XYZ file of C-alpha atoms in Angstrom:
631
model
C 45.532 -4.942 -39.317
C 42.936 -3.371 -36.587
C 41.473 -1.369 -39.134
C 41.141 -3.708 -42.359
C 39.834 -6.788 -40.221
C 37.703 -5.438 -37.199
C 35.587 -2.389 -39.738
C 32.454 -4.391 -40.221
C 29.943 -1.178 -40.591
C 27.141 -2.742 -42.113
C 26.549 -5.868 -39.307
C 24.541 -5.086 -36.058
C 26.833 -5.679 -32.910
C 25.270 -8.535 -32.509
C 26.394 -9.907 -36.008
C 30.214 -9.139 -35.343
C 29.555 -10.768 -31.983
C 28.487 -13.953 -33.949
C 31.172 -13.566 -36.363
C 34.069 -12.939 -33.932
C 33.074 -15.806 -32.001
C 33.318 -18.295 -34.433
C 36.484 -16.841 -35.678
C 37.826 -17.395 -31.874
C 36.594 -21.123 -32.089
C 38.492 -21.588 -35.344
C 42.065 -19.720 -34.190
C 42.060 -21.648 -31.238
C 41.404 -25.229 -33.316
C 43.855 -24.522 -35.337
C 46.525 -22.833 -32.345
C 46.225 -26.646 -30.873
C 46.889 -28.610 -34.347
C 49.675 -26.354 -35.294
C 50.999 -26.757 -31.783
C 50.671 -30.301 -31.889
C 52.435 -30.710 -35.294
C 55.328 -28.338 -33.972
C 55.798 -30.795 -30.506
C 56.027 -33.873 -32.894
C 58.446 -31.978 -34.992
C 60.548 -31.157 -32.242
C 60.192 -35.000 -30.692
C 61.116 -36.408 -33.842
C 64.506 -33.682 -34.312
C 65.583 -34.421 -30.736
C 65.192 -38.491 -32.026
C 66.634 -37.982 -34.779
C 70.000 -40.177 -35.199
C 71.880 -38.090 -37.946
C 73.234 -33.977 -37.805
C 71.589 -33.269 -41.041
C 68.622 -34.578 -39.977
C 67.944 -33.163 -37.185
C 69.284 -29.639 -39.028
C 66.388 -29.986 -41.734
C 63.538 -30.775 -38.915
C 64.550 -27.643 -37.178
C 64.461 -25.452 -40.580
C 60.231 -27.105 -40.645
C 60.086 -26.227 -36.582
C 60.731 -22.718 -37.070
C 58.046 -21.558 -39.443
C 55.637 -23.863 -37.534
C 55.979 -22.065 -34.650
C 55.694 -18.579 -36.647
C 52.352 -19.794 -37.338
C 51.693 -20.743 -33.904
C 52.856 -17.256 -32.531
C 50.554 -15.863 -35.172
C 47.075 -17.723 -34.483
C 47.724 -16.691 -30.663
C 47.727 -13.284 -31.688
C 45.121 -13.360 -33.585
C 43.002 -14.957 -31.373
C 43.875 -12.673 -28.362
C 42.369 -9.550 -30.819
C 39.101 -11.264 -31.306
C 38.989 -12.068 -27.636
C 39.716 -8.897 -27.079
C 37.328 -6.869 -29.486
C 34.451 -9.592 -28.200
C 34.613 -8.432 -25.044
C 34.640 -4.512 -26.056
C 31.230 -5.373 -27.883
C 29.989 -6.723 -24.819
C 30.976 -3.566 -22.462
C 30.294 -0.811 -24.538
C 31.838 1.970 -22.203
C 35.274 0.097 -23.326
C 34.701 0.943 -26.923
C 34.235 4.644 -26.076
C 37.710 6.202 -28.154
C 40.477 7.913 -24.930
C 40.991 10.970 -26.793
C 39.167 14.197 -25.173
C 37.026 14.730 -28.461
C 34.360 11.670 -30.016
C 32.587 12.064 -33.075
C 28.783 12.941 -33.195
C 26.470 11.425 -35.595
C 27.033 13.771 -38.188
C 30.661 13.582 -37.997
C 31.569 16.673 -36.155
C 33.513 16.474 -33.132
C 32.321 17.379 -29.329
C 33.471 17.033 -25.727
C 33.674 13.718 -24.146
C 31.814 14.752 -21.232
C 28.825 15.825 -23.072
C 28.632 11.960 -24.751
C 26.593 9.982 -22.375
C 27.878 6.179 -22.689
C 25.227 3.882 -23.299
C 23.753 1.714 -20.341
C 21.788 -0.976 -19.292
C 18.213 0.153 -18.185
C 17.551 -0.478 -14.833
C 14.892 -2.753 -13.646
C 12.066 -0.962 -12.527
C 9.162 -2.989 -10.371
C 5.986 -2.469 -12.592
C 2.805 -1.721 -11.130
C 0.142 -4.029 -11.875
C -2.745 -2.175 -13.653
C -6.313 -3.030 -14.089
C -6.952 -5.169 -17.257
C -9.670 -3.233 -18.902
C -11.269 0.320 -18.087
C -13.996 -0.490 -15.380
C -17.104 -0.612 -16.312
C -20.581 -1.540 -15.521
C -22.480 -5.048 -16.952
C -26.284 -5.895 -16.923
C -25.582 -6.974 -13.143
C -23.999 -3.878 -11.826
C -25.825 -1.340 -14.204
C -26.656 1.689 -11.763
C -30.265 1.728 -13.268
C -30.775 -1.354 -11.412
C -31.211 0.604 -8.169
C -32.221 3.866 -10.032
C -29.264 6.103 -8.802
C -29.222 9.817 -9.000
C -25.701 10.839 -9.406
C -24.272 14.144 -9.390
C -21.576 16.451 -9.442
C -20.382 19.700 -8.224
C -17.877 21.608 -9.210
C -17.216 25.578 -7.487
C -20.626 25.396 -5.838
C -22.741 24.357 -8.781
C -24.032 21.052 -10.107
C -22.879 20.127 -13.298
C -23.690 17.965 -16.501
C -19.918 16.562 -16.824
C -16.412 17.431 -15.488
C -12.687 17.062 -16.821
C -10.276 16.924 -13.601
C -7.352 19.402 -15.310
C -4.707 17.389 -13.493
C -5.261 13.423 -13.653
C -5.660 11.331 -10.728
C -3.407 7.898 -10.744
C -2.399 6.197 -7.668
C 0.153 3.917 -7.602
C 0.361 0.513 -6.044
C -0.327 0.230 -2.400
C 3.308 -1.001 -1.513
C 4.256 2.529 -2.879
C 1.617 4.605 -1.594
C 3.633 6.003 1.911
C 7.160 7.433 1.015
C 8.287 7.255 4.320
C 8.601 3.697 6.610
C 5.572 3.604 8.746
C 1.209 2.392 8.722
C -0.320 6.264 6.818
C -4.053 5.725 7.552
C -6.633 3.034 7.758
C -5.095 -0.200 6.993
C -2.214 1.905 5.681
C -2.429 2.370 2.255
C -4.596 2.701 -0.471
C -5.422 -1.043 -1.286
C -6.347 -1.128 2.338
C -3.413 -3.998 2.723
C -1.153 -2.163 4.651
C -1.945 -2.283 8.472
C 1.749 -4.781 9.100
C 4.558 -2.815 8.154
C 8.235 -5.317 8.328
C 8.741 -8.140 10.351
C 9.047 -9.768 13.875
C 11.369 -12.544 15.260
C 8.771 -14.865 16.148
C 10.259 -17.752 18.154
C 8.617 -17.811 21.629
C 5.440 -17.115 20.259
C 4.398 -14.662 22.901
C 3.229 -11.179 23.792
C 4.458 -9.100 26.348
C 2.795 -5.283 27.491
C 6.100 -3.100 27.330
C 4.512 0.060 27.964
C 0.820 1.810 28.691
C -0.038 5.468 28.696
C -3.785 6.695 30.363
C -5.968 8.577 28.009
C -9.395 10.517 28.847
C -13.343 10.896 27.975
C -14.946 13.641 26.767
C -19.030 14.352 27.275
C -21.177 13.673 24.466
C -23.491 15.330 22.719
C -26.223 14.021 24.926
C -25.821 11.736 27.887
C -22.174 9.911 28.931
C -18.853 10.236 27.709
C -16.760 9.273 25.039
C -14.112 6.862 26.703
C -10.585 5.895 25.400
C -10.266 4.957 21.828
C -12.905 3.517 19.570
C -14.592 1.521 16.450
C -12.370 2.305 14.171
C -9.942 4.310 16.054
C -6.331 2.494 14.459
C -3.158 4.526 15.607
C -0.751 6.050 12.950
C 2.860 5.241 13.018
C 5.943 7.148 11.414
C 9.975 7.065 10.704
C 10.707 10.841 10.043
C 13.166 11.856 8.216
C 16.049 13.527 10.621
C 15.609 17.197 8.583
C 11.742 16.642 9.384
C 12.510 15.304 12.770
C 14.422 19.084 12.890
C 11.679 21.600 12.286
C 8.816 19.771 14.358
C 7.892 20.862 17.789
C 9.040 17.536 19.734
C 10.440 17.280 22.978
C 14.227 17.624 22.665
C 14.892 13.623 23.935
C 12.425 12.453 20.934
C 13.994 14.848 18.461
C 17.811 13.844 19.656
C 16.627 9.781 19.366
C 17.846 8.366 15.974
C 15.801 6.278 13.551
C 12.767 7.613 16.027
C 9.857 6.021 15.181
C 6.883 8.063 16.649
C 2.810 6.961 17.324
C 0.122 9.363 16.294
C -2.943 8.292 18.220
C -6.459 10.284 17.497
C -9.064 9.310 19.911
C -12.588 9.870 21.400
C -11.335 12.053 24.141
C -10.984 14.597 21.524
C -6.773 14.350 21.970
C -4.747 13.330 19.521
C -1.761 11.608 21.140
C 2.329 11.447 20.291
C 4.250 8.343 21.875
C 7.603 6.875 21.315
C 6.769 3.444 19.289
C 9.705 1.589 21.436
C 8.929 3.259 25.065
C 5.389 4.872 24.882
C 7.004 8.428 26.109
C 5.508 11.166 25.198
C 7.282 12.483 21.952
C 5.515 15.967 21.938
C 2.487 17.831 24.076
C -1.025 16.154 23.013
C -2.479 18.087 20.991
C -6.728 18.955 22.586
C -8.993 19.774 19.702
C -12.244 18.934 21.644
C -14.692 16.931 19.173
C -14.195 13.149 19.242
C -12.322 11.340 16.597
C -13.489 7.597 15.722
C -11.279 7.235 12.734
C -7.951 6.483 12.390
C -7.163 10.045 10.073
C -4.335 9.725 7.839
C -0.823 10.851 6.948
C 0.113 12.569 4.190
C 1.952 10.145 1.586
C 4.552 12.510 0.221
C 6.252 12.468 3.713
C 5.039 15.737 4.572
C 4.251 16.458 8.232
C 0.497 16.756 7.612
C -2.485 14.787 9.386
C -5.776 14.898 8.392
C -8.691 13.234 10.544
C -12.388 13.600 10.859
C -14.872 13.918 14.008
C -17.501 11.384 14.417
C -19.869 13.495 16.467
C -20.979 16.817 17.799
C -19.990 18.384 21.046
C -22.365 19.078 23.947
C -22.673 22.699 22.625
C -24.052 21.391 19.101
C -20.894 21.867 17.278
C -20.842 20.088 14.062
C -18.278 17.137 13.071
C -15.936 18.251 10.276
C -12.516 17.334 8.322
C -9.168 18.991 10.026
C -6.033 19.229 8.739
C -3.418 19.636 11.145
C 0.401 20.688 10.749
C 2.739 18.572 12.736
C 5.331 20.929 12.740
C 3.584 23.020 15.691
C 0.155 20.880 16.171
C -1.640 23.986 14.577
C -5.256 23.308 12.928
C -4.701 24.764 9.021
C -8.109 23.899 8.019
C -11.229 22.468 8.828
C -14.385 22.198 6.645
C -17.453 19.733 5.999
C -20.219 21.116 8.013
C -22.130 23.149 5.340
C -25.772 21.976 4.940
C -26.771 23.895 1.253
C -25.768 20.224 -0.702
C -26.178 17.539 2.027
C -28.932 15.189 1.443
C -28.021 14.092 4.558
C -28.104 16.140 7.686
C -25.472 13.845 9.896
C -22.025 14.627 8.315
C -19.449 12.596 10.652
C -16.123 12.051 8.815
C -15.573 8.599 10.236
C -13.354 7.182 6.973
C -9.582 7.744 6.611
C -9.063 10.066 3.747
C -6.569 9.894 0.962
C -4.208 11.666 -1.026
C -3.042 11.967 -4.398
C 0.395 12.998 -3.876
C 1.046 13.961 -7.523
C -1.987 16.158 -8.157
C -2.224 17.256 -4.491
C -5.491 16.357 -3.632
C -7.464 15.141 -0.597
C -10.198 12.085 -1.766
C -12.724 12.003 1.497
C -15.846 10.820 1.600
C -18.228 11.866 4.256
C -21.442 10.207 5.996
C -23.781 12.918 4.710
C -23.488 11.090 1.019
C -20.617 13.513 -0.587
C -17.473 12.091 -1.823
C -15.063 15.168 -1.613
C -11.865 15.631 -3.803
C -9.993 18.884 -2.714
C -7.323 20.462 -4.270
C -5.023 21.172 -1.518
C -1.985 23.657 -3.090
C 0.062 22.650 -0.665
C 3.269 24.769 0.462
C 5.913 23.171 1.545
C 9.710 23.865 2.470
C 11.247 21.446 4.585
C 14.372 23.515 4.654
C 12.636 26.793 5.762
C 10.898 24.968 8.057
C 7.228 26.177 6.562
C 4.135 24.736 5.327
C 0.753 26.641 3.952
C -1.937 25.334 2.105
C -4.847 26.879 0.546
C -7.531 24.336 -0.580
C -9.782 25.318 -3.594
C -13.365 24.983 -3.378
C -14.110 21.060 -3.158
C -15.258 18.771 -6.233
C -17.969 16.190 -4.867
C -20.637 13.957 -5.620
C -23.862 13.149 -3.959
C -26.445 10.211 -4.761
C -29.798 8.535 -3.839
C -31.185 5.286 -4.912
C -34.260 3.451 -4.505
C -32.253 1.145 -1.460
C -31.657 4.492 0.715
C -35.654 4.385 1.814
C -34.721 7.026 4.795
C -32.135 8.373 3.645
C -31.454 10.662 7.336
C -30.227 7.028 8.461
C -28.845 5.066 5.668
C -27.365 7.542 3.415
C -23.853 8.258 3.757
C -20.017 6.120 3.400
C -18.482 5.294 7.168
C -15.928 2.950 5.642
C -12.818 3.899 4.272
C -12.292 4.055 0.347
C -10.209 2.155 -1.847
C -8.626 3.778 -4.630
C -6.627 2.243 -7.646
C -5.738 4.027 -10.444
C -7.922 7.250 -10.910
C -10.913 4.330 -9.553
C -12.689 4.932 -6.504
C -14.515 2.230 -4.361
C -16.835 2.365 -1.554
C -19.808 1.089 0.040
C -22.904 3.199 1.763
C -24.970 2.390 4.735
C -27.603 0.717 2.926
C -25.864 -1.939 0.785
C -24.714 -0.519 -2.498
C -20.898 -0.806 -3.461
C -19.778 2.148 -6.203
C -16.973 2.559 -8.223
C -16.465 6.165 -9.046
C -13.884 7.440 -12.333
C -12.284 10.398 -9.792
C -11.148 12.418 -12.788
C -14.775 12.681 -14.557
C -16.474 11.823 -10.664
C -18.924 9.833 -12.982
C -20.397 6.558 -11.836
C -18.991 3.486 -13.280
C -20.534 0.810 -11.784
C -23.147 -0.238 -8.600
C -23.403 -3.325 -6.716
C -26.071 -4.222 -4.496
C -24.256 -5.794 -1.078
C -27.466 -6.259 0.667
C -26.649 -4.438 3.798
C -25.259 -1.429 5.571
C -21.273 -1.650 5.223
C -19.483 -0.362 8.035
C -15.648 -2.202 7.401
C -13.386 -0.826 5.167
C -12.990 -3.165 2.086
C -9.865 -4.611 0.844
C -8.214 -4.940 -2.742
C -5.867 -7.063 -4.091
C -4.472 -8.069 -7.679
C -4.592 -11.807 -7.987
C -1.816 -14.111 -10.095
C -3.862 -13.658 -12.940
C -3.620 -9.815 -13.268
C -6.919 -9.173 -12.373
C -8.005 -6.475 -9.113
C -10.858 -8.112 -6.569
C -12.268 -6.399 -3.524
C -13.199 -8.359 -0.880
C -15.770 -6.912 2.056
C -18.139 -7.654 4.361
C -21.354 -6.056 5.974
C -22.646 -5.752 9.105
C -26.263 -7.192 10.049
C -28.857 -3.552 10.015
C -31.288 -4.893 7.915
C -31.692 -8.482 6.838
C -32.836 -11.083 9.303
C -29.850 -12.245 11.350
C -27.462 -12.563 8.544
C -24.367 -10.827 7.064
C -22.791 -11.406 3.853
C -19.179 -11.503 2.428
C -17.961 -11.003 -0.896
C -15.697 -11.383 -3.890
C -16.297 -8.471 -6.031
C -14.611 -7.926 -10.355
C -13.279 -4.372 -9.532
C -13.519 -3.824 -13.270
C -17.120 -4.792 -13.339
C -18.510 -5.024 -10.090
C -19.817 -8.527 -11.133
C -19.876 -10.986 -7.442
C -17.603 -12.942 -7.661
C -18.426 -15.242 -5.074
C -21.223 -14.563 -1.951
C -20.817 -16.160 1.867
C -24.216 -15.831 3.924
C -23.622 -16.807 7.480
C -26.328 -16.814 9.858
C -27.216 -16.795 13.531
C -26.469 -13.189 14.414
C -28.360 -11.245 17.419
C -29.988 -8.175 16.347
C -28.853 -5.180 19.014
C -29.367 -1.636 17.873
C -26.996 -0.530 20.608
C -23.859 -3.013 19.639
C -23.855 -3.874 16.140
C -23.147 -7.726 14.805
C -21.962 -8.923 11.574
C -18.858 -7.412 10.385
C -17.638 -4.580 11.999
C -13.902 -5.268 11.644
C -12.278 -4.726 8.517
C -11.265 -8.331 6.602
C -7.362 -9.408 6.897
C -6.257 -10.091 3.469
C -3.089 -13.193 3.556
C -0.245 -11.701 2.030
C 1.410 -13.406 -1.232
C 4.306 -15.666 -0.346
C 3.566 -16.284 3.333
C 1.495 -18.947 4.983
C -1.887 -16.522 5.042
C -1.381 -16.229 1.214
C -4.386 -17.377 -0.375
C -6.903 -16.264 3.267
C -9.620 -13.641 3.446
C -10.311 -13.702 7.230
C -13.648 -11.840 8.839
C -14.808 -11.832 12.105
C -18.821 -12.312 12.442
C -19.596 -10.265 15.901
C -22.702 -11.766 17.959
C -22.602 -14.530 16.252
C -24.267 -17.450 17.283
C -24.814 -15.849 20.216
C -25.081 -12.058 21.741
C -21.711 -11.799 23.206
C -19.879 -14.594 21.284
C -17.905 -13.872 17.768
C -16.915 -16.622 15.076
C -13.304 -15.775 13.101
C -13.219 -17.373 9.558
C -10.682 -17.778 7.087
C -11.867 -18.214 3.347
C -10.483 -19.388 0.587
C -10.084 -16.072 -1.980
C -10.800 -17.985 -4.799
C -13.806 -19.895 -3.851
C -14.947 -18.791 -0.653
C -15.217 -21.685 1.168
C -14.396 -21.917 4.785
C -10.865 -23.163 5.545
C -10.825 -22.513 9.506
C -13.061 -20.837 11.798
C -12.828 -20.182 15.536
C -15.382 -19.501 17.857
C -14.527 -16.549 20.726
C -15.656 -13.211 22.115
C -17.345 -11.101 19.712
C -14.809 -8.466 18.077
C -15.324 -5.285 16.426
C -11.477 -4.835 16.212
C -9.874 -5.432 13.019
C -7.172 -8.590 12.415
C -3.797 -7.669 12.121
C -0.923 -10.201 10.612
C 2.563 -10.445 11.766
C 4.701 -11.951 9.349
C 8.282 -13.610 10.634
C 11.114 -13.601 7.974
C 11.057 -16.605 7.182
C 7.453 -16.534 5.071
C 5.680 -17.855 8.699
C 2.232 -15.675 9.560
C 0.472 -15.274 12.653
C -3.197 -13.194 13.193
C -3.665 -10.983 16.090
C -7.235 -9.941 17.300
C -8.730 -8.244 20.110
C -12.080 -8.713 20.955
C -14.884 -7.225 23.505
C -13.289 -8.297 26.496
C -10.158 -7.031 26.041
C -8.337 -10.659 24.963
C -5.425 -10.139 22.796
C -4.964 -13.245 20.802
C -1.892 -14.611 18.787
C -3.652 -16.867 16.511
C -1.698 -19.602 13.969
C -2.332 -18.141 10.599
C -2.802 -21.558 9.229
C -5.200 -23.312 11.251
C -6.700 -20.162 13.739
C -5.244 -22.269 16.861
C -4.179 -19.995 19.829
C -0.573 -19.906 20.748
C -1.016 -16.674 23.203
C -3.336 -14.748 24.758
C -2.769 -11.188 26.703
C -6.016 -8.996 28.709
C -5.692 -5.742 28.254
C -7.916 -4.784 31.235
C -11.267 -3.571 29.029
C -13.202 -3.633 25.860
C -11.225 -3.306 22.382
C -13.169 -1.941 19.610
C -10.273 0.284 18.199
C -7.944 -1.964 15.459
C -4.433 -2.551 16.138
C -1.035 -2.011 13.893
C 2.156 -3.769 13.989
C 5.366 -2.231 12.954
C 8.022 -4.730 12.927
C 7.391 -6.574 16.156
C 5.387 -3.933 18.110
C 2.114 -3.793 18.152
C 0.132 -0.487 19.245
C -3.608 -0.597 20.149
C -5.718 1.501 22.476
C -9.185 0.516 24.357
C -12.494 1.956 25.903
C -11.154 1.537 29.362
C -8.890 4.605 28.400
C -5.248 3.171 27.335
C -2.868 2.750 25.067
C -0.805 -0.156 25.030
C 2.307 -1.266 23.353
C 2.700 -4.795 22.816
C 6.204 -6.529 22.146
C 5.528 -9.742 20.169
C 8.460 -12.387 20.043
């Protein structure tokens, strides 16, 4: 019976699904009609006055209820062979051998049974290739671009392995903030959540940190502009080979604060206590930057000095092992291709964890890619790398009219896809193709840009950077915008006005722009902070709307060269925190820009915060580092 009615080779399984359902739908009709006829048989024998009666009304019960008995089990074997159909691991036959497509016969365990595909998140990808339009067409500003590749410029390069970042949720592989605003959308200075009920901040812990002379007159104090700490889970077989101090490397689920700063240290703290987690490490040129982790997990840092020392040594790139603190390699002051003598690596490099390469640019106008060939075996306990000869661009356009001043990239990049973006002192924006380091498009910004920019991919699958520049060279106003990363084409422009010239202390935007994450109350907010602004040592905070631009709150304080930082609660709710020049810590209502706390922190706060889960780590001039419970 199995094989003559369930052998249907020429339907899809989708077909004998149909077909065996509606054969279960008709058994079952007719189960409950022949049952009913066989009760009413049986009520009408047990009525029934006479013997021979009731004899013949039992002789029609009994086949009645053969039929009964039979529908049932038929419709049990549909039921059955249905639900095979739908889990097709039950179909697989219990014998040792199965048959192959052609009929012959193999092992069971080589037959892989067929599964559902998992669901993977997809990563949003730009709509159409970048390019440039009439209104970002690099001839606009006459830019010289070029490339150079093993020491010689060249007409046009093919990168032999292809760059693609991923999105900027998946750029760090361990949990933890990996550079300047974290990631490589820039998004990513917040990492989890806080319990925010009291609405309060409390200093848990402080550590001192030094100065170190400058190049001329004075010393570089405490941390600085942009100067955000770097913070870490490691892995316990990482945790294992690194040189920390046995209480750190005994603490589970140790979560440990890498802290470069202008003393020329770079610092190691426990995130919960602020104990020192290992020795600081002295390299002796002050760092302004916030450097970077490497995103595979590995324990690399690489940061940048943002001046000389007093005996004329030149800023560079380092890249330092943190499995003994040891300097592996350090490069950047060469002077045969700068156009630019000044060659401070103030911007938080990136890397392209597949293709192993380090994306820098410098201020002396290069954009470096290095191929790093990175050794690494956690196991062993080693690492080794040995960097080839970088790939890098340099440019010039008509705006760069002294070009020993206004040449040169002191913001971090973004980088989506194999697409580069960043924006010079003098108020062009670029978007650079990293695997043919051609030009795609320019954007005239109208001023020197000093914050990082920030991308995001709106509901309608399209990528926008937002940024804002500081006040160098137009008359007492900056300017914000909404720029098509595929295009370059402004989206939207924000003047705002009433900003004190001071060639000392910047004003306009120093601070890099707080994008509102999607699903929480910021969603929808671009917020900037205008320093000096309407007046020398006052600041103005304003949240935008992203897709207009218009002004939803603003809030008038101490100026602030600090960056925002969110804090998001659980439940979707989103606070802003901001230092500013005074050394105010504010906890700001995301929604309206109303203060619910405020903390000194004894001195000036240029340096930008992070916040992992509901500790937030920042550092000041007045030489400290503070950790800063928020609840």
């Amino acid at each position: 019976m199995n094989n003559l009615f369930f052998q249907v080779p020429m339907l899809s399984t989708s077909a004998v699904q149909q077909t065996l359902s509606s054969a279960v739908t008709l058994f079952i009709v007719l189960l409950c009609v022949v049952a009913l006829l066989a009760i009413v048989l049986e009520i009408m024998r047990l009525r029934s006055p006479s013997r021979s009666q009731r004899k013949t009304l039992r002789l029609l019960t009994i086949p009645v209820y053969l039929v009964v008995v039979t529908v049932l089990v038929f419709t049990i074997l549909c039921s059955n062979r249905l639900n095979n159909l739908d889990n097709p691991q039950l179909n697989q036959p219990s014998s040792s051998q199965q048959s192959s497509p052609d009929g012959s016969s193999v092992p069971s365990s080589s037959v892989v049974p067929p599964t559902t595909a998992p669901t993977v998140p997809t990563t949003p990808s730009l709509p159409a290739t970048p390019h440039k339009t009439e209104n970002s067409d690099p001839k606009n500003w006459n830019v010289k671009w070029e490339i150079n590749v093993n020491g010689s410029f060249v007409d046009s390069y093919n990168r032999a392995e292809a760059i693609e970042f991923g999105s900027g949720d998946s750029y760090f592989s361990l949990p933890g903030i990996a550079g300047f605003r974290g990631n490589n959308y820039r998004t990513g200075a917040t990492y989890g959540t806080a319990n925010v009920t009291n609405k309060k901040l409390t200093a848990v812990w402080e550590q001192t940190i030094s100065a170190l002379p400058k190049s001329g007159d004075g010393a570089w104090t405490g941390a600085g502009w942009t100067g955000q700490p770097l913070v870490v889970q490691w892995d316990e077989e990482t945790k294992a080979i690194m040189n920390l101090k046995p209480e750190a490397k005994a603490k589970k689920d140790l979560v440990e604060v890498i802290y470069a700063t202008l003393d020329g240290h770079i610092y190691f703290y426990d995130l919960e206590t602020g104990e020192y987690t290992r020795d600081p490490l002295f390299v002796g040129m002050a760092f302004k930057g916030a450097g970077a982790l490497d995103p595979r997990g590995y324990p690399i840092m690489y940061v940048g000095s943002g001046d000389r020392t007093r005996e004329q040594k030149q800023p560079r790139m380092y890249i330092i092992s943190l499995i003994d603190c040891s300097i592996m390699y350090e490069y950047g002051y060469e002077k045969e291709f700068n156009i630019r003598s000044w060659r401070a690596f103030d911007s938080s490099p990136l890397v392209d964890a597949e293709t192993d390469t380090l994306i820098w640019p410098g201020e002396n106008g290069l954009i470096y890619t290095i191929k790093l060939n990175t050794n690494y075996d956690k196991a062993a306990g080693t690492l080794s790398i040995d960097p080839d000869k970088p790939v890098f661009n340099r440019y010039m356009t008509d705006l760069n009219t002294n070009p020993s001043n206004d040449l040169g990239f002191e913001n971090s990049a973004i980088i989506v896809e194999n697409y580069l973006y960043v924006g010079d002192n003098r108020g062009t924006y670029f978007c650079v193709d990293l695997n043919t380091m051609e030009l795609v498009w320019a954007q005239e910004i109208k001023d020197d840009l000093n914050a990082t920019a920030v991308f995001e991919w709106s509901d309608d699958g399209q990528g926008y950077i937002y940024l804002g520049t500081s006040m160098e060279y137009s008359d007492g106003t900056c300017y914000m915008y909404k720029l098509n990363a595929v295009t370059g084409e402004i989206v939207w422009e924000v003047s705002w006005g009433d900003i004190v010239y001071n060639k000392n202390v910047s004003g306009g935007i120093l601070s890099s722009p707080l994008l509102g994450q999607k699903g929480t109350e910021l969603e929808g907010m671009i917020i900037f902070h205008v320093a000096k602004s309407p007046s020398e040592y006052e600041g103005t905070t304003i949240a935008l709307d992203t897709d207009t631009g218009e002004v939803i709150w603003q809030k008038n304080m101490k100026y602030c060269w600090s960056s925002p930082v969110a804090v998001y609660s659980e439940d979707g709710n989103a606070y802003v925190i901001l230092f500013d020049s005074v050394g105010n810590c504010h906890l700001l209502d995301g929604q309206t820009g109303s203060t619910l706390d405020t903390i000194n922190v004894g001195s000036n706060v240029e340096a930008s915060p992070v916040v992992f889960n509901d500790m937030l780590i920042i550092g000041t001039r007045g030489q400290k580092v503070y950790g800063i419970k928020i609840s």
